[in-house]
PDB file of C-alpha atoms and ligand atoms in Angstrom:
ATOM      1  CA  UNK A  21     -36.471 -96.423  99.000  1.00 68.00           C
ATOM      2  CA  UNK A  22     -35.573 -97.581  95.501  1.00 80.00           C
ATOM      3  CA  UNK A  23     -33.790-100.808  94.607  1.00 93.00           C
ATOM      4  CA  UNK A  24     -30.837 -98.841  93.208  1.00 98.00           C
ATOM      5  CA  UNK A  25     -28.069 -98.400  95.753  1.00 98.00           C
ATOM      6  CA  UNK A  26     -26.553 -95.399  93.958  1.00 98.00           C
ATOM      7  CA  UNK A  27     -29.956 -93.661  93.831  1.00 98.00           C
ATOM      8  CA  UNK A  28     -30.148 -94.226  97.583  1.00 98.00           C
ATOM      9  CA  UNK A  29     -26.664 -92.733  97.998  1.00 98.00           C
ATOM     10  CA  UNK A  30     -27.608 -89.762  95.790  1.00 97.00           C
ATOM     11  CA  UNK A  31     -30.714 -89.212  97.931  1.00 96.00           C
ATOM     12  CA  UNK A  32     -28.614 -89.308 101.113  1.00 96.00           C
ATOM     13  CA  UNK A  33     -30.434 -92.373 102.442  1.00 96.00           C
ATOM     14  CA  UNK A  34     -27.303 -94.531 102.429  1.00 96.00           C
ATOM     15  CA  UNK A  35     -24.181 -92.959 103.953  1.00 96.00           C
ATOM     16  CA  UNK A  36     -21.062 -92.718 101.877  1.00 97.00           C
ATOM     17  CA  UNK A  37     -17.690 -90.987 101.891  1.00 98.00           C
ATOM     18  CA  UNK A  38     -18.697 -88.100  99.664  1.00 98.00           C
ATOM     19  CA  UNK A  39     -15.980 -85.925  98.123  1.00 98.00           C
ATOM     20  CA  UNK A  40     -17.979 -83.751  95.710  1.00 98.00           C
ATOM     21  CA  UNK A  41     -21.548 -82.938  94.790  1.00 98.00           C
ATOM     22  CA  UNK A  42     -23.476 -80.454  92.743  1.00 98.00           C
ATOM     23  CA  UNK A  43     -26.970 -80.315  91.342  1.00 98.00           C
ATOM     24  CA  UNK A  44     -26.243 -82.967  88.679  1.00 98.00           C
ATOM     25  CA  UNK A  45     -23.514 -85.316  89.899  1.00 98.00           C
ATOM     26  CA  UNK A  46     -22.045 -86.804  93.045  1.00 98.00           C
ATOM     27  CA  UNK A  47     -18.606 -88.297  93.739  1.00 98.00           C
ATOM     28  CA  UNK A  48     -17.758 -90.628  96.604  1.00 98.00           C
ATOM     29  CA  UNK A  49     -15.062 -93.103  97.569  1.00 98.00           C
ATOM     30  CA  UNK A  50     -15.444 -96.666  96.333  1.00 98.00           C
ATOM     31  CA  UNK A  51     -16.195 -98.957  99.273  1.00 98.00           C
ATOM     32  CA  UNK A  52     -13.709-101.512  97.914  1.00 97.00           C
ATOM     33  CA  UNK A  53     -10.879 -99.355  96.533  1.00 96.00           C
ATOM     34  CA  UNK A  54      -8.562-100.776  93.886  1.00 94.00           C
ATOM     35  CA  UNK A  55      -6.059 -97.902  94.185  1.00 95.00           C
ATOM     36  CA  UNK A  56      -4.998 -95.276  96.731  1.00 96.00           C
ATOM     37  CA  UNK A  57      -7.574 -92.949  95.187  1.00 97.00           C
ATOM     38  CA  UNK A  58     -10.688 -94.661  93.863  1.00 97.00           C
ATOM     39  CA  UNK A  59     -13.748 -92.502  93.406  1.00 98.00           C
ATOM     40  CA  UNK A  60     -17.076 -93.165  91.755  1.00 98.00           C
ATOM     41  CA  UNK A  61     -18.773 -90.317  89.941  1.00 98.00           C
ATOM     42  CA  UNK A  62     -22.488 -90.738  89.301  1.00 98.00           C
ATOM     43  CA  UNK A  63     -25.300 -88.681  87.840  1.00 98.00           C
ATOM     44  CA  UNK A  64     -28.046 -87.918  90.364  1.00 98.00           C
ATOM     45  CA  UNK A  65     -30.546 -88.939  87.709  1.00 97.00           C
ATOM     46  CA  UNK A  66     -30.928 -92.698  87.373  1.00 98.00           C
ATOM     47  CA  UNK A  67     -29.369 -93.894  84.124  1.00 98.00           C
ATOM     48  CA  UNK A  68     -28.622 -97.614  84.166  1.00 98.00           C
ATOM     49  CA  UNK A  69     -25.603 -97.609  81.874  1.00 98.00           C
ATOM     50  CA  UNK A  70     -24.056 -96.073  78.766  1.00 98.00           C
ATOM     51  CA  UNK A  71     -26.491 -98.215  76.772  1.00 98.00           C
ATOM     52  CA  UNK A  72     -29.390 -96.088  78.050  1.00 98.00           C
ATOM     53  CA  UNK A  73     -28.027 -92.767  76.828  1.00 98.00           C
ATOM     54  CA  UNK A  74     -29.784 -90.610  74.261  1.00 98.00           C
ATOM     55  CA  UNK A  75     -29.525 -86.972  73.257  1.00 98.00           C
ATOM     56  CA  UNK A  76     -31.407 -85.832  76.363  1.00 98.00           C
ATOM     57  CA  UNK A  77     -28.407 -86.867  78.448  1.00 98.00           C
ATOM     58  CA  UNK A  78     -25.762 -84.973  76.469  1.00 98.00           C
ATOM     59  CA  UNK A  79     -25.335 -82.039  78.863  1.00 98.00           C
ATOM     60  CA  UNK A  80     -25.385 -84.291  81.908  1.00 98.00           C
ATOM     61  CA  UNK A  81     -22.694 -86.591  80.520  1.00 98.00           C
ATOM     62  CA  UNK A  82     -20.552 -83.692  79.352  1.00 98.00           C
ATOM     63  CA  UNK A  83     -20.768 -82.252  82.844  1.00 98.00           C
ATOM     64  CA  UNK A  84     -19.902 -85.570  84.496  1.00 98.00           C
ATOM     65  CA  UNK A  85     -16.852 -85.971  82.261  1.00 98.00           C
ATOM     66  CA  UNK A  86     -15.737 -82.383  82.923  1.00 98.00           C
ATOM     67  CA  UNK A  87     -15.908 -83.039  86.664  1.00 98.00           C
ATOM     68  CA  UNK A  88     -13.406 -85.923  86.414  1.00 98.00           C
ATOM     69  CA  UNK A  89     -10.189 -83.905  85.818  1.00 98.00           C
ATOM     70  CA  UNK A  90     -11.256 -81.398  88.448  1.00 98.00           C
ATOM     71  CA  UNK A  91     -11.655 -84.189  91.003  1.00 98.00           C
ATOM     72  CA  UNK A  92      -8.347 -85.748  89.958  1.00 98.00           C
ATOM     73  CA  UNK A  93      -6.608 -82.414  90.608  1.00 98.00           C
ATOM     74  CA  UNK A  94      -8.370 -82.044  93.963  1.00 98.00           C
ATOM     75  CA  UNK A  95      -7.173 -85.534  94.898  1.00 97.00           C
ATOM     76  CA  UNK A  96      -3.561 -84.633  94.066  1.00 97.00           C
ATOM     77  CA  UNK A  97      -3.289 -86.895  91.029  1.00 97.00           C
ATOM     78  CA  UNK A  98      -0.866 -84.571  89.248  1.00 95.00           C
ATOM     79  CA  UNK A  99       0.835 -87.264  87.151  1.00 95.00           C
ATOM     80  CA  UNK A 100      -2.374 -88.773  85.781  1.00 96.00           C
ATOM     81  CA  UNK A 101      -5.299 -90.990  86.545  1.00 97.00           C
ATOM     82  CA  UNK A 102      -7.450 -93.736  85.080  1.00 97.00           C
ATOM     83  CA  UNK A 103     -11.151 -93.525  84.288  1.00 98.00           C
ATOM     84  CA  UNK A 104     -13.296 -96.582  83.637  1.00 97.00           C
ATOM     85  CA  UNK A 105     -16.985 -97.019  82.835  1.00 98.00           C
ATOM     86  CA  UNK A 106     -18.044-100.657  82.945  1.00 98.00           C
ATOM     87  CA  UNK A 107     -21.119-101.380  80.847  1.00 98.00           C
ATOM     88  CA  UNK A 108     -23.329-104.442  81.167  1.00 98.00           C
ATOM     89  CA  UNK A 109     -22.660-107.734  82.877  1.00 97.00           C
ATOM     90  CA  UNK A 110     -20.185-108.656  80.157  1.00 98.00           C
ATOM     91  CA  UNK A 111     -18.300-105.413  80.823  1.00 98.00           C
ATOM     92  CA  UNK A 112     -18.030-106.087  84.529  1.00 97.00           C
ATOM     93  CA  UNK A 113     -20.796-103.710  85.611  1.00 98.00           C
ATOM     94  CA  UNK A 114     -22.146-104.688  89.022  1.00 98.00           C
ATOM     95  CA  UNK A 115     -24.182-101.618  89.918  1.00 98.00           C
ATOM     96  CA  UNK A 116     -26.666-100.646  87.226  1.00 98.00           C
ATOM     97  CA  UNK A 117     -26.564 -96.917  87.790  1.00 98.00           C
ATOM     98  CA  UNK A 118     -24.095 -95.283  85.413  1.00 98.00           C
ATOM     99  CA  UNK A 119     -20.810 -94.424  87.127  1.00 98.00           C
ATOM    100  CA  UNK A 120     -17.273 -93.521  86.190  1.00 98.00           C
ATOM    101  CA  UNK A 121     -14.443 -94.950  88.236  1.00 98.00           C
ATOM    102  CA  UNK A 122     -11.658 -92.413  88.839  1.00 98.00           C
ATOM    103  CA  UNK A 123      -8.501 -94.109  90.055  1.00 97.00           C
ATOM    104  CA  UNK A 124      -4.940 -93.063  90.708  1.00 97.00           C
ATOM    105  CA  UNK A 125      -2.055 -92.774  93.114  1.00 95.00           C
ATOM    106  CA  UNK A 126      -0.105 -95.717  94.437  1.00 86.00           C
ATOM    107  CA  UNK A 127      -1.417 -99.250  93.997  1.00 81.00           C
ATOM    108  CA  UNK A 128      -2.969 -98.508  90.613  1.00 87.00           C
ATOM    109  CA  UNK A 129      -3.346-102.011  89.190  1.00 83.00           C
ATOM    110  CA  UNK A 130      -2.062-102.933  85.745  1.00 84.00           C
ATOM    111  CA  UNK A 131      -4.496-102.694  82.894  1.00 81.00           C
TER     112      UNK A 131
HETATM  113  P1  AMP B  18     -18.966-101.667  88.631  1.00 61.87           P
HETATM  114  O1  AMP B  18     -18.386-103.036  88.681  1.00 61.87           O
HETATM  115  O2  AMP B  18     -18.348-100.791  87.579  1.00 61.87           O
HETATM  116  O3  AMP B  18     -20.480-101.668  88.575  1.00 61.87           O
HETATM  117  O4  AMP B  18     -18.535-100.979  89.989  1.00 61.87           O
HETATM  118  C1  AMP B  18     -19.355-100.885  91.107  1.00 61.87           C
HETATM  119  C2  AMP B  18     -18.496-100.340  92.221  1.00 61.87           C
HETATM  120  O5  AMP B  18     -19.340 -99.869  93.235  1.00 61.87           O
HETATM  121  C3  AMP B  18     -17.563-101.386  92.848  1.00 61.87           C
HETATM  122  O6  AMP B  18     -16.208-100.950  92.685  1.00 61.87           O
HETATM  123  C4  AMP B  18     -17.992-101.409  94.313  1.00 61.87           C
HETATM  124  O7  AMP B  18     -16.907-101.548  95.195  1.00 61.87           O
HETATM  125  C5  AMP B  18     -18.689-100.059  94.456  1.00 61.87           C
HETATM  126  N1  AMP B  18     -19.702 -99.983  95.491  1.00 61.87           N
HETATM  127  C6  AMP B  18     -20.752-100.813  95.681  1.00 61.87           C
HETATM  128  N2  AMP B  18     -21.501-100.390  96.728  1.00 61.87           N
HETATM  129  C7  AMP B  18     -20.914 -99.255  97.187  1.00 61.87           C
HETATM  130  C8  AMP B  18     -21.209 -98.351  98.248  1.00 61.87           C
HETATM  131  N3  AMP B  18     -22.256 -98.521  99.039  1.00 61.87           N
HETATM  132  N4  AMP B  18     -20.373 -97.294  98.446  1.00 61.87           N
HETATM  133  C9  AMP B  18     -19.305 -97.121  97.645  1.00 61.87           C
HETATM  134  N5  AMP B  18     -18.966 -97.941  96.627  1.00 61.87           N
HETATM  135  C10 AMP B  18     -19.767 -98.991  96.399  1.00 61.87           C
END
């Protein structure tokens, strides 16, 4: 066990509603959805936030970002979608394992 809930999800030790995974990233439904479709996309590797990134993460982050439109298509979000990465307490980050929110469909809140 680690004290990072998303590392535990990535390791399969905490169940989640998984919609996609590969060797580098994992996508699952947010437990408290703010829109009809609300996914979280995380790297398997623990990276606390955008603030932790350096050049060694470039391929991983490029891959994570490239997965987002593919997931949006798979979820039927043909007219568009919103992506959010909260960073730090002041940015509203609650889970300190880097994640992109992918949201769309009905109920998408105003921004
Ligand atoms: P953030 O505020 O950007 O750190 O977002 C963290 C998100 O993780 C929130 O939207 C939570 O609802 C979501 N979350 C926390 N625990 C879980 C979990 N076990 N499974 C799925 N989503 C979770």
